[in-house]
Short mmCIF file of C-alpha atoms in Angstrom, two decimals:
data_model
loop_
_atom_site.label_atom_id
_atom_site.label_comp_id
_atom_site.label_asym_id
_atom_site.label_seq_id
_atom_site.Cartn_x
_atom_site.Cartn_y
_atom_site.Cartn_z
CA MET A 1144 -93.96 164.83 -117.18
CA GLU A 1145 -97.18 162.91 -117.49
CA THR A 1146 -98.55 162.44 -121.00
CA LEU A 1147 -102.19 163.46 -120.85
CA LYS A 1148 -103.06 161.90 -124.16
CA THR A 1149 -101.92 161.17 -127.65
CA LEU A 1150 -104.05 163.30 -129.92
CA ILE A 1151 -106.20 161.48 -132.43
CA LEU A 1152 -107.28 164.03 -134.97
CA ASP A 1153 -111.02 164.19 -135.29
CA PRO A 1154 -112.33 164.22 -138.89
CA ASP A 1155 -115.06 166.60 -137.69
CA GLY A 1156 -112.33 169.03 -136.71
CA MET A 1157 -110.77 169.35 -140.17
CA PHE A 1158 -111.74 172.86 -141.21
CA GLU A 1159 -111.63 173.49 -144.98
CA CYS A 1160 -108.80 171.07 -145.68
CA LYS A 1161 -108.41 167.48 -146.83
CA PRO A 1162 -106.61 164.95 -144.59
CA ASN A 1163 -105.23 161.70 -145.94
CA GLY A 1164 -103.35 158.83 -144.31
CA LEU A 1165 -99.86 158.36 -145.72
CA ARG A 1166 -97.19 155.70 -145.12
CA ASP A 1167 -94.40 158.24 -144.72
CA SER A 1168 -94.30 158.69 -140.99
CA TYR A 1169 -91.96 160.14 -138.39
CA ASN A 1170 -92.88 157.32 -136.05
CA GLY A 1171 -95.15 154.32 -136.43
CA SER A 1172 -96.84 153.31 -139.67
CA TRP A 1173 -98.91 156.30 -140.70
CA CYS A 1174 -98.99 160.09 -140.73
CA VAL A 1175 -101.61 162.61 -141.82
CA MET A 1176 -101.11 164.55 -145.07
CA VAL A 1177 -103.05 167.83 -145.31
CA THR A 1178 -103.80 169.31 -148.76
CA ASN A 1179 -106.41 171.43 -150.51
CA ARG A 1180 -106.45 174.10 -147.79
CA ASP A 1181 -108.90 176.83 -148.79
CA GLN A 1182 -107.98 179.49 -146.23
CA SER A 1183 -104.97 180.44 -144.09
CA PHE A 1184 -106.93 179.20 -141.07
CA SER A 1185 -107.73 175.88 -142.72
CA ALA A 1186 -106.42 173.63 -139.99
CA LEU A 1187 -106.23 170.38 -138.15
CA THR A 1188 -108.04 170.84 -134.85
CA GLN A 1189 -108.45 168.65 -131.78
CA ARG A 1190 -110.90 169.30 -128.97
CA ILE A 1191 -109.49 168.58 -125.50
CA ARG A 1192 -111.13 168.44 -122.09
CA SER A 1193 -108.87 169.62 -119.27
CA THR A 1194 -109.10 169.58 -115.50
CA GLY A 1195 -108.14 173.27 -115.27
CA GLY A 1196 -105.23 174.96 -113.54
CA GLU A 1197 -102.61 172.96 -115.43
CA ASN A 1198 -99.76 173.74 -117.80
CA TYR A 1199 -99.57 171.69 -120.96
CA VAL A 1200 -96.90 170.97 -123.54
CA PHE A 1201 -98.09 170.33 -127.07
CA LYS A 1202 -95.71 168.38 -129.31
CA SER A 1203 -95.95 167.19 -132.90
CA TYR A 1204 -93.79 166.68 -135.98
CA ILE A 1205 -94.56 168.49 -139.22
CA LYS A 1206 -93.03 168.07 -142.66
CA LEU A 1207 -93.68 170.76 -145.26
CA LEU A 1208 -94.41 169.39 -148.73
CA LYS A 1209 -94.22 172.64 -150.67
CA LEU A 1210 -93.83 176.37 -150.13
CA VAL A 1211 -95.35 179.35 -151.86
CA LYS A 1212 -93.36 180.16 -154.96
CA GLY A 1213 -90.62 182.70 -154.28
CA THR A 1214 -90.48 182.09 -150.51
CA MET A 1215 -87.74 180.37 -148.51
CA TYR A 1216 -89.80 179.24 -145.52
CA THR A 1217 -93.13 179.65 -143.75
CA ASP A 1218 -94.49 179.89 -140.22
CA VAL A 1219 -96.33 177.11 -138.46
CA HIS A 1220 -98.67 178.29 -135.70
CA VAL A 1221 -100.17 176.33 -132.84
CA TYR A 1222 -103.30 177.95 -131.44
CA VAL A 1223 -105.17 177.14 -128.24
CA LYS A 1224 -108.76 178.39 -128.24
CA TYR A 1225 -111.30 178.15 -125.46
CA THR A 1226 -114.78 179.49 -124.81
CA ASP A 1227 -115.52 182.08 -122.15
CA ARG A 1228 -119.25 182.54 -121.62
CA GLY A 1229 -120.32 185.15 -119.13
CA GLY A 1230 -117.00 185.02 -117.30
CA ILE A 1231 -117.17 181.25 -116.88
CA GLN A 1232 -114.35 179.50 -118.70
CA SER A 1233 -115.08 176.17 -120.29
CA ASN A 1234 -112.87 173.19 -119.50
CA ASN A 1235 -112.96 172.34 -123.19
CA PHE A 1236 -110.42 173.86 -125.55
CA ASN A 1237 -109.27 173.37 -129.13
CA VAL A 1238 -105.68 172.84 -130.27
CA SER A 1239 -105.14 173.91 -133.89
CA ILE A 1240 -102.21 173.75 -136.28
CA GLU A 1241 -102.33 176.54 -138.84
CA ILE A 1242 -100.05 177.80 -141.61
CA PRO A 1243 -100.68 181.35 -142.92
CA GLU A 1244 -100.27 180.50 -146.63
CA HIS A 1245 -103.18 178.21 -147.57
CA GLU A 1246 -101.22 176.92 -150.60
CA VAL A 1247 -98.77 175.09 -148.30
CA ASP A 1248 -99.35 171.34 -147.94
CA PHE A 1249 -97.86 169.43 -145.04
CA MET A 1250 -97.69 166.14 -143.17
CA LEU A 1251 -98.20 165.73 -139.43
CA ASP A 1252 -97.31 162.89 -137.08
CA GLU A 1253 -97.02 162.01 -133.38
CA ALA A 1254 -99.09 164.76 -131.78
CA SER A 1255 -99.38 164.67 -127.98
CA LEU A 1256 -100.36 166.82 -125.02
CA THR A 1257 -98.37 166.55 -121.77
CA VAL A 1258 -98.95 168.00 -118.30
CA ILE A 1259 -96.09 169.95 -116.69
CA PRO A 1260 -96.00 168.84 -113.04
CA ARG A 1261 -96.21 171.37 -110.24
CA ASN A 1262 -93.20 171.67 -107.92
CA PRO A 1263 -93.94 173.58 -104.68
CA TYR A 1264 -90.32 173.08 -103.56
CA TRP A 1265 -88.64 174.67 -106.57
CA LYS A 1266 -87.26 177.66 -104.66
CA SER A 1267 -85.60 175.73 -101.83
CA GLN A 1268 -84.12 173.39 -104.43
CA ALA A 1269 -82.83 176.38 -106.42
CA ASP A 1270 -81.30 177.93 -103.29
CA SER A 1271 -79.48 174.66 -102.57
CA GLN A 1272 -78.14 174.64 -106.11
CA ILE A 1273 -77.03 178.27 -105.76
CA ASP A 1274 -75.13 177.40 -102.59
CA ARG A 1275 -73.35 174.59 -104.41
CA LEU A 1276 -72.57 176.51 -107.61
CA ARG A 1277 -72.09 180.11 -106.55
CA LYS A 1278 -70.62 180.00 -103.04
CA ALA A 1279 -67.51 178.89 -101.20
CA THR A 1280 -66.53 178.93 -97.52
CA LEU A 1281 -64.48 181.80 -96.12
CA THR A 1282 -62.98 181.07 -92.67
CA LEU A 1283 -61.30 183.79 -90.59
CA THR A 1284 -59.34 183.03 -87.42
CA PRO A 1285 -58.02 185.78 -85.07
CA ARG A 1286 -54.65 185.30 -83.39
CA SER A 1287 -53.56 187.85 -80.79
CA HIS A 1288 -49.94 188.74 -79.92
CA HIS A 1289 -48.61 191.35 -77.48
CA SER A 1290 -45.94 193.69 -78.83
CA ASN A 1291 -43.73 193.05 -75.74
CA PRO A 1292 -42.94 189.28 -75.44
CA SER A 1293 -41.78 189.53 -71.82
CA PHE A 1294 -44.93 191.40 -70.80
CA CYS A 1295 -47.06 188.74 -72.51
CA SER A 1296 -45.15 185.98 -70.80
CA SER A 1297 -45.81 187.49 -67.40
CA PHE A 1298 -49.50 188.21 -67.87
CA GLY A 1299 -50.95 185.22 -69.68
CA GLY A 1300 -49.94 185.32 -73.30
CA SER A 1301 -52.64 186.32 -75.74
CA TYR A 1302 -54.83 187.61 -72.95
CA CYS A 1303 -52.62 190.70 -72.88
CA ILE A 1304 -54.82 192.04 -75.69
CA ASP A 1305 -58.45 192.83 -74.98
CA SER A 1306 -60.04 191.52 -78.17
CA SER A 1307 -63.57 191.50 -76.74
CA ASN A 1308 -64.45 194.55 -78.84
CA MET A 1309 -62.92 193.33 -82.11
CA TYR A 1310 -65.21 192.96 -85.17
CA VAL A 1311 -64.61 191.80 -88.71
CA GLU A 1312 -66.52 193.05 -91.75
CA ILE A 1313 -66.71 190.77 -94.81
CA LYS A 1314 -67.53 193.12 -97.68
CA GLN A 1315 -67.92 191.87 -101.25
CA THR A 1316 -66.57 194.40 -103.74
CA ARG A 1317 -67.07 192.43 -106.97
CA SER A 1318 -69.01 189.34 -107.94
CA GLU A 1319 -67.43 186.48 -109.84
CA TYR A 1320 -70.79 186.05 -111.57
CA ALA A 1321 -71.62 188.23 -114.57
CA PHE A 1322 -74.21 190.62 -113.15
CA GLY A 1323 -74.72 193.54 -115.51
CA SER A 1324 -76.89 196.45 -116.54
CA THR A 1325 -77.81 198.17 -119.75
CA ILE A 1326 -75.93 201.47 -120.01
CA GLN A 1327 -76.99 204.73 -121.64
CA PRO A 1328 -73.79 205.93 -123.36
CA ASP A 1329 -74.81 209.60 -123.45
CA LEU A 1330 -75.36 209.57 -119.66
CA LEU A 1331 -72.12 207.69 -119.02
CA VAL A 1332 -70.01 210.37 -120.71
CA ASN A 1333 -72.05 213.36 -119.51
CA SER A 1334 -70.17 215.27 -116.79
CA SER A 1335 -73.50 216.20 -115.17
CA TYR A 1336 -74.26 212.55 -114.39
CA THR A 1337 -71.40 211.52 -112.12
CA ASN A 1338 -73.88 209.71 -109.85
CA TYR A 1339 -75.06 207.64 -112.81
CA ARG A 1340 -71.52 206.55 -113.63
CA GLN A 1341 -70.64 205.71 -110.05
CA PHE A 1342 -73.84 203.73 -109.56
CA MET A 1343 -73.04 201.56 -112.56
CA TYR A 1344 -69.39 201.11 -111.58
CA ASP A 1345 -70.26 200.16 -107.98
CA ASN A 1346 -73.09 197.71 -108.59
CA PHE A 1347 -72.37 195.78 -111.78
CA GLU A 1348 -69.62 193.71 -113.37
CA TRP A 1349 -70.89 194.06 -116.96
CA GLY A 1350 -72.28 196.87 -119.07
CA GLU A 1351 -74.40 196.57 -122.20
CA ILE A 1352 -74.67 199.71 -124.31
CA ASP A 1353 -78.42 200.08 -124.73
CA ASN A 1354 -79.17 199.99 -128.50
CA GLY A 1355 -76.01 202.00 -129.04
CA ILE A 1356 -74.31 199.83 -131.64
CA GLN A 1357 -77.41 199.04 -133.69
CA TRP A 1358 -76.86 199.73 -137.35
CA ILE A 1359 -79.70 202.26 -137.55
CA ASN A 1360 -78.21 204.26 -134.69
CA MET A 1361 -74.60 204.22 -135.89
CA GLU A 1362 -75.12 204.69 -139.62
CA SER A 1363 -78.53 206.20 -140.28
CA ASP A 1364 -76.94 207.75 -143.38
CA GLN A 1365 -74.60 205.49 -145.32
CA ARG A 1366 -70.93 205.98 -144.39
CA HIS A 1367 -71.76 208.77 -141.91
CA LEU A 1368 -70.78 207.07 -138.68
CA GLU A 1369 -71.82 208.28 -135.24
CA ASN A 1370 -69.41 206.68 -132.81
CA GLU A 1371 -67.58 209.19 -130.59
CA THR A 1372 -69.90 208.70 -127.62
CA LEU A 1373 -69.74 204.92 -128.04
CA VAL A 1374 -65.95 204.82 -128.14
CA GLU A 1375 -65.67 207.01 -125.03
CA SER A 1376 -68.30 205.04 -123.11
CA MET A 1377 -66.53 201.76 -123.93
CA GLN A 1378 -63.26 203.18 -122.63
CA ARG A 1379 -64.90 204.34 -119.40
CA LEU A 1380 -66.36 200.88 -118.79
CA ARG A 1381 -62.98 199.27 -119.46
CA ASN A 1382 -61.19 201.69 -117.12
CA HIS A 1383 -63.55 200.72 -114.31
CA ARG A 1384 -63.23 196.97 -114.93
CA LEU A 1385 -66.72 196.49 -116.35
CA LYS A 1386 -66.80 193.92 -119.12
CA ARG A 1387 -68.82 194.78 -122.22
CA TRP A 1388 -71.70 193.17 -124.11
CA GLY A 1389 -72.25 194.56 -127.61
CA SER A 1390 -75.92 194.32 -128.53
CA GLY A 1391 -77.09 194.36 -132.14
CA LEU A 1392 -74.32 194.00 -134.70
CA PHE A 1393 -77.10 192.90 -137.06
CA SER A 1394 -80.83 192.54 -136.55
CA ALA A 1395 -83.56 190.76 -138.44
CA LEU A 1396 -86.04 193.50 -137.45
CA SER A 1397 -86.84 195.97 -140.22
CA LYS A 1398 -87.08 198.85 -137.70
CA SER A 1399 -83.52 198.20 -136.48
CA ASN A 1400 -81.95 198.63 -139.92
CA PRO A 1401 -81.36 201.93 -141.75
CA ASP A 1402 -83.73 202.68 -144.63
CA TRP A 1403 -80.94 203.09 -147.18
CA ILE A 1404 -80.09 199.36 -147.09
CA SER A 1405 -83.35 198.28 -148.72
CA LYS A 1406 -82.69 200.66 -151.62
CA LEU A 1407 -79.33 199.13 -152.55
CA PRO A 1408 -78.84 196.49 -155.25
CA LEU A 1409 -78.04 193.02 -153.97
CA ARG A 1410 -74.28 193.25 -154.55
CA ASP A 1411 -74.06 196.55 -152.65
CA ILE A 1412 -76.06 195.17 -149.72
CA ASN A 1413 -73.49 192.41 -149.27
CA LEU A 1414 -70.69 194.98 -149.49
CA ALA A 1415 -72.45 197.15 -146.90
CA ILE A 1416 -72.68 194.17 -144.53
CA GLN A 1417 -68.95 193.50 -144.88
CA ASP A 1418 -68.17 197.22 -144.44
CA ARG A 1419 -70.12 197.27 -141.19
CA ILE A 1420 -68.25 194.27 -139.83
CA ASN A 1421 -64.93 195.84 -140.86
CA TYR A 1422 -65.45 199.23 -139.26
CA MET A 1423 -66.99 197.72 -136.10
CA ALA A 1424 -63.94 195.47 -135.77
CA SER A 1425 -61.53 198.35 -136.30
CA MET A 1426 -63.26 200.48 -133.64
CA PHE A 1427 -64.28 197.87 -131.09
CA ASN A 1428 -62.32 194.66 -131.71
CA GLU A 1429 -60.92 194.51 -128.17
CA SER A 1430 -63.87 196.28 -126.54
CA PHE A 1431 -66.47 193.51 -126.41
CA GLU A 1432 -66.14 190.29 -124.48
CA ASN A 1433 -69.59 189.30 -125.81
CA LEU A 1434 -71.21 190.38 -129.07
CA ASP A 1435 -74.60 189.39 -130.40
CA VAL A 1436 -74.10 189.04 -134.11
CA TYR A 1437 -77.68 188.49 -135.26
CA SER A 1438 -80.67 189.28 -133.06
CA ASP A 1439 -84.41 188.67 -133.36
CA VAL A 1440 -83.94 186.08 -136.10
CA LEU A 1441 -87.31 184.52 -135.20
CA GLN A 1442 -89.18 187.83 -135.19
CA ASP A 1443 -88.53 189.17 -138.69
CA GLU A 1444 -86.52 188.48 -141.86
CA PHE A 1445 -85.10 191.79 -143.05
CA LEU A 1446 -81.66 190.56 -144.11
CA GLU A 1447 -82.99 187.26 -145.49
CA ILE A 1448 -85.30 189.22 -147.80
CA TYR A 1449 -82.81 191.81 -149.03
CA THR A 1450 -79.81 189.49 -149.39
CA GLN A 1451 -82.01 186.73 -150.85
CA SER A 1452 -79.93 184.27 -148.82
CA PRO A 1453 -81.57 181.60 -146.66
CA ASN A 1454 -78.12 181.02 -145.12
CA ILE A 1455 -77.46 184.64 -144.11
CA THR A 1456 -77.30 183.66 -140.42
CA GLN A 1457 -74.32 181.34 -140.91
CA GLU A 1458 -72.69 183.82 -143.28
CA LEU A 1459 -72.88 186.66 -140.73
CA PHE A 1460 -71.32 184.56 -137.99
CA LEU A 1461 -68.50 183.33 -140.23
CA LYS A 1462 -67.69 186.88 -141.33
CA ALA A 1463 -67.86 188.19 -137.76
CA LYS A 1464 -65.60 185.44 -136.43
CA GLN A 1465 -62.90 186.42 -138.91
CA ARG A 1466 -62.85 190.01 -137.62
CA PHE A 1467 -63.68 189.31 -133.94
CA PRO A 1468 -61.59 186.17 -133.34
CA HIS A 1469 -61.36 186.59 -129.55
CA THR A 1470 -64.93 187.73 -128.90
CA ARG A 1471 -67.69 185.36 -127.83
CA LEU A 1472 -70.45 185.55 -130.45
CA PHE A 1473 -74.15 185.21 -129.66
CA PHE A 1474 -77.64 185.04 -131.02
CA ASN A 1475 -80.11 187.23 -129.13
CA GLU A 1476 -83.84 186.59 -129.05
CA ARG A 1477 -87.04 187.67 -127.30
CA ASN A 1478 -90.23 185.75 -126.43
CA VAL A 1479 -88.34 182.58 -125.54
CA LEU A 1480 -88.37 182.75 -121.72
CA ASN A 1481 -91.10 185.13 -120.60
CA SER A 1482 -93.27 183.67 -123.38
CA SER A 1483 -93.57 180.27 -125.00
CA LEU A 1484 -93.91 181.80 -128.46
CA HIS A 1485 -90.42 180.95 -129.77
CA THR A 1486 -88.86 178.76 -127.06
CA THR A 1487 -88.76 175.52 -129.04
CA ALA A 1488 -87.92 177.32 -132.29
CA TYR A 1489 -84.88 179.00 -130.68
CA THR A 1490 -83.66 175.70 -129.28
CA GLU A 1491 -84.08 173.88 -132.59
CA MET A 1492 -82.38 176.69 -134.50
CA ALA A 1493 -79.36 176.47 -132.18
CA LYS A 1494 -79.17 172.69 -132.67
CA ARG A 1495 -79.41 173.06 -136.43
CA LEU A 1496 -76.62 175.65 -136.51
CA ILE A 1497 -74.27 173.62 -134.35
CA HIS A 1498 -71.36 174.16 -136.77
CA THR A 1499 -71.87 177.93 -136.86
CA PRO A 1500 -69.20 179.69 -134.72
CA TYR A 1501 -71.48 181.03 -132.01
CA TYR A 1502 -70.70 180.79 -128.29
CA GLY A 1503 -74.15 181.01 -126.78
CA LEU A 1504 -77.78 182.12 -126.82
CA GLY A 1505 -78.76 185.58 -125.63
CA ILE A 1506 -82.24 185.86 -124.10
CA LYS A 1507 -84.27 189.07 -123.78
CA ALA A 1508 -87.00 188.66 -121.16
CA HIS A 1509 -89.31 191.47 -120.04
CA PHE A 1510 -92.05 190.31 -117.67
CA ASN A 1511 -95.24 192.36 -117.72
CA SER A 1512 -97.28 190.48 -115.15
CA SER A 1513 -96.64 189.58 -111.53
CA GLN A 1514 -98.45 186.28 -112.15
CA ILE A 1515 -95.37 184.37 -113.27
CA ASP A 1516 -95.84 180.62 -113.49
CA MET A 1517 -92.51 179.29 -112.24
CA ASP A 1518 -93.19 175.72 -113.38
CA ALA A 1519 -93.78 176.91 -116.95
CA LEU A 1520 -90.71 179.16 -116.70
CA LYS A 1521 -88.55 176.25 -115.57
CA TYR A 1522 -89.86 174.12 -118.44
CA ARG A 1523 -88.83 176.80 -120.96
CA LEU A 1524 -85.41 177.08 -119.35
CA ASP A 1525 -85.03 173.29 -119.54
CA LYS A 1526 -86.02 173.41 -123.21
CA LEU A 1527 -83.44 176.12 -123.98
CA ALA A 1528 -80.79 174.11 -122.13
CA GLU A 1529 -81.35 171.27 -124.61
CA ALA A 1530 -79.33 173.30 -127.13
CA ASN A 1531 -76.21 172.52 -125.03
CA SER A 1532 -75.09 176.14 -125.35
CA SER A 1533 -74.24 178.79 -122.81
CA LEU A 1534 -77.24 180.97 -121.96
CA TRP A 1535 -77.00 184.68 -121.15
CA ILE A 1536 -79.95 186.79 -120.07
CA SER A 1537 -79.06 189.85 -122.11
CA SER A 1538 -82.03 191.99 -121.04
CA LEU A 1539 -84.11 191.29 -117.93
CA ALA A 1540 -86.83 193.62 -116.63
CA PHE A 1541 -89.97 193.38 -114.51
CA HIS A 1542 -92.73 195.84 -115.39
CA GLU A 1543 -94.99 196.17 -112.36
CA ASP A 1544 -96.31 199.35 -110.71
CA SER A 1545 -96.18 197.82 -107.24
CA VAL A 1546 -92.54 197.81 -106.13
CA THR A 1547 -93.35 195.06 -103.62
CA LEU A 1548 -94.63 192.77 -106.37
CA ARG A 1549 -91.72 193.81 -108.59
CA ALA A 1550 -89.32 192.78 -105.84
CA GLN A 1551 -91.01 189.38 -105.56
CA MET A 1552 -90.88 188.87 -109.33
CA LEU A 1553 -87.17 189.69 -109.39
CA ASP A 1554 -86.49 187.42 -106.42
CA ASP A 1555 -88.27 184.44 -107.95
CA VAL A 1556 -87.00 184.70 -111.52
CA MET A 1557 -83.40 185.55 -110.67
CA THR A 1558 -83.29 182.75 -108.08
CA LEU A 1559 -84.24 180.27 -110.79
CA LEU A 1560 -81.81 181.73 -113.34
CA TYR A 1561 -78.90 182.04 -110.91
CA SER A 1562 -79.32 178.40 -109.88
CA ARG A 1563 -78.72 177.11 -113.41
CA PRO A 1564 -75.10 176.36 -114.41
CA GLU A 1565 -75.79 177.04 -118.09
CA VAL A 1566 -76.98 180.61 -117.33
CA GLU A 1567 -73.61 182.38 -117.28
CA GLY A 1568 -74.74 185.99 -116.94
CA ILE A 1569 -77.74 188.21 -116.19
CA ILE A 1570 -77.97 191.78 -117.49
CA LEU A 1571 -80.72 193.92 -115.99
CA ASP A 1572 -82.55 196.48 -118.10
CA ASP A 1573 -84.33 199.72 -117.12
CA VAL A 1574 -82.69 199.96 -113.68
CA TRP A 1575 -82.98 203.75 -113.06
CA ASP A 1576 -86.34 205.52 -113.03
CA LYS A 1577 -85.00 208.75 -114.56
CA GLU A 1578 -83.87 207.04 -117.78
CA LEU A 1579 -87.22 205.30 -118.35
CA ASN A 1580 -90.33 206.40 -120.17
CA SER A 1581 -92.23 204.64 -117.41
CA GLN A 1582 -91.04 203.92 -113.89
CA ASP A 1583 -92.67 200.53 -113.44
CA ALA A 1584 -89.41 198.56 -113.86
CA ALA A 1585 -86.88 200.64 -111.94
CA LEU A 1586 -84.62 199.25 -109.24
CA ALA A 1587 -83.24 202.67 -108.21
CA ASN A 1588 -84.95 206.04 -107.86
CA GLY A 1589 -83.97 209.69 -107.85
CA GLN A 1590 -80.79 211.62 -108.52
CA ASN A 1591 -79.07 209.86 -105.62
CA PHE A 1592 -79.83 206.41 -107.05
CA GLN A 1593 -81.49 205.01 -103.97
CA PHE A 1594 -82.27 201.31 -104.32
CA ASN A 1595 -85.98 200.67 -103.92
CA GLN A 1596 -87.42 197.43 -102.52
CA ALA A 1597 -86.70 195.55 -105.76
CA GLY A 1598 -83.20 197.01 -105.92
CA HIS A 1599 -82.47 195.88 -102.37
CA VAL A 1600 -83.34 192.31 -103.40
CA TYR A 1601 -80.71 192.50 -106.13
CA GLN A 1602 -78.18 194.17 -103.84
CA ASN A 1603 -78.59 191.88 -100.81
CA ARG A 1604 -79.86 188.53 -102.11
CA TRP A 1605 -76.84 187.55 -104.23
CA HIS A 1606 -74.01 189.52 -102.64
CA THR A 1607 -72.31 188.91 -99.29
CA HIS A 1608 -71.79 191.73 -96.78
CA GLU A 1609 -71.62 190.67 -93.14
CA THR A 1610 -70.13 191.92 -89.87
CA HIS A 1611 -69.22 189.50 -87.06
CA HIS A 1612 -67.97 189.79 -83.50
CA PHE A 1613 -64.40 188.57 -83.95
CA THR A 1614 -63.36 186.96 -80.69
CA SER A 1615 -63.18 183.52 -82.25
CA ARG A 1616 -63.19 181.80 -85.61
CA VAL A 1617 -65.78 183.03 -88.14
CA SER A 1618 -66.89 180.82 -91.04
CA VAL A 1619 -69.19 182.14 -93.79
CA ARG A 1620 -70.69 180.63 -96.93
CA ALA A 1621 -70.06 183.57 -99.23
CA TYR A 1622 -70.75 184.31 -102.89
CA LYS A 1623 -67.69 183.93 -105.07
CA GLY A 1624 -65.91 187.15 -105.90
CA GLU A 1625 -63.59 189.80 -104.48
CA TYR A 1626 -63.72 190.91 -100.85
CA ASP A 1627 -62.35 193.46 -98.43
CA ILE A 1628 -61.77 191.87 -95.02
CA ILE A 1629 -61.94 194.79 -92.56
CA VAL A 1630 -61.04 194.49 -88.87
CA ARG A 1631 -62.46 197.18 -86.55
CA ARG A 1632 -62.51 198.22 -82.93
CA GLY A 1633 -66.24 198.04 -82.32
CA ALA A 1634 -68.92 197.13 -84.84
CA ASN A 1635 -68.72 200.58 -86.44
CA GLY A 1636 -65.44 201.71 -84.92
CA PRO A 1637 -62.08 202.66 -86.42
CA ILE A 1638 -60.44 200.32 -88.91
CA VAL A 1639 -57.31 198.59 -87.62
CA GLY A 1640 -56.56 196.48 -90.71
CA THR A 1641 -57.84 195.63 -94.21
CA LYS A 1642 -57.07 192.71 -96.53
CA HIS A 1643 -58.31 192.18 -100.10
CA VAL A 1644 -58.97 188.55 -101.07
CA THR A 1645 -60.59 186.69 -103.96
CA LEU A 1646 -62.93 183.80 -103.19
CA GLY A 1647 -63.19 181.33 -106.06
CA ASP A 1648 -64.04 177.68 -106.38
CA SER A 1649 -61.83 176.70 -103.45
CA ASP A 1650 -62.56 177.53 -99.83
CA ILE A 1651 -60.26 180.06 -98.12
CA SER A 1652 -58.95 179.92 -94.56
CA LEU A 1653 -57.27 183.11 -93.33
CA THR A 1654 -55.47 183.73 -90.03
CA ILE A 1655 -55.46 187.34 -88.90
CA HIS A 1656 -52.59 188.33 -86.59
CA VAL A 1657 -53.24 191.14 -84.14
CA THR A 1658 -50.64 192.88 -81.94
CA GLY A 1659 -50.83 195.62 -79.36
CA GLN A 1660 -51.71 196.15 -75.74
CA GLY A 1661 -55.13 196.28 -74.15
CA GLN A 1662 -57.58 197.75 -76.65
CA ASN A 1663 -54.82 199.58 -78.56
CA TYR A 1664 -54.31 196.74 -81.02
CA HIS A 1665 -53.74 196.65 -84.73
CA VAL A 1666 -53.52 194.02 -87.48
CA THR A 1667 -49.94 193.26 -88.42
CA ASN A 1668 -50.38 190.64 -91.11
CA TYR A 1669 -52.65 187.98 -92.58
CA ALA A 1670 -51.72 184.42 -93.37
CA PHE A 1671 -53.61 181.86 -95.41
CA GLY A 1672 -54.21 178.64 -93.53
#
């Protein structure tokens, strides 16, 4: 990236605060100390002139000198403000650093503004990476034999069989990659929704119970657990080989916690937390491959406030690891990929908690505009990758009335995500129009679950299903996963043989032996080359 400029803070831009030079710097000889702030918006501000149409990264280092009495931390906000007069946007804008509590003093050093370069070739580069990471070569070779050796010998060997009408279908039945969907547990167990169940079983490898295990939903009244539907839905997913993501063991959001918690004394709150971990482990210990232990940590501070513990995050993970020793534990956060609001904060939190027993970072990303800047999106993904942790997209949705634009959004964003080795799974949200309050995110419509244009992108773009005339060797770059190899008489004719194979990191070469006479042939066996 090109550094546009190092910001030199303008004394005329110091609004209702007092800046002083101080020889306690992050880099170089000096930093700026800011004190005597009169208002929450009392701020350091820099006016910038831009060329327009660019993405910028603002970077600085801030050291807090004091907090408001009785608080454990504060927020630091970076604002970008520009003037829009009569629909004409000015090329000048202000960058401001603000802290809500005006009593907080701080130091600032090494502020800079950097341009994110445009890359018009990002998609072809991502497709090349996908081919390298997510595919292997599957080679199929037909070999014909006549059932009567003497007849074959007299009439030209393999030409005894008329294989000119032989076709092979390469049909992927499961993906090696963790493609998933949020699941509504009440629909999954409802006998009236057999189409819903079959749609989920046929099209996804993972299921995430949508809000089902949140504390407020399972225990709205203390010690009155609502879990029968959850237990049954988990068993159904397991029986159909769908792996499970448990979303919301604990949440920092006030609205995701039952009201009775805030009314307990401190000691009883800690006991209630341990009780929840214990009964969740006893019910679901072997049910979840992935479990997000603490979600929306950067959005709210419910448990921090009521436990009065600034280290509650580490404590929750340590307790959870004791009871879920074989489950991969996650954070889960929003506004870190579709927005820049908490991208850096999430990355820095993960680095700081490196000794906490978490496996990876969950990312909730709902896009509400078809104008997605892919260069900015890639920058945020690069920033999250700096945490050196596995990334899972735990909730991905595209809210757009136009299904054509929705399909393009899904194609672009999932291409980028799927091309990244650190992104180990993608779970789609809001896939069926009948389960949504609005239908602007659906991938399938109606009681028969017909994929719409966006759904067809998901179904066809990252899954292999091909039919080839099979008179000679066929070689396909196919997505890793499980396949049915189906030999037919005619492109849509009767099946004469089927073989199930798994395509992993290594290429597969398969010889298919065919016997018979004329067009009355059949597959006798398969052999790996």
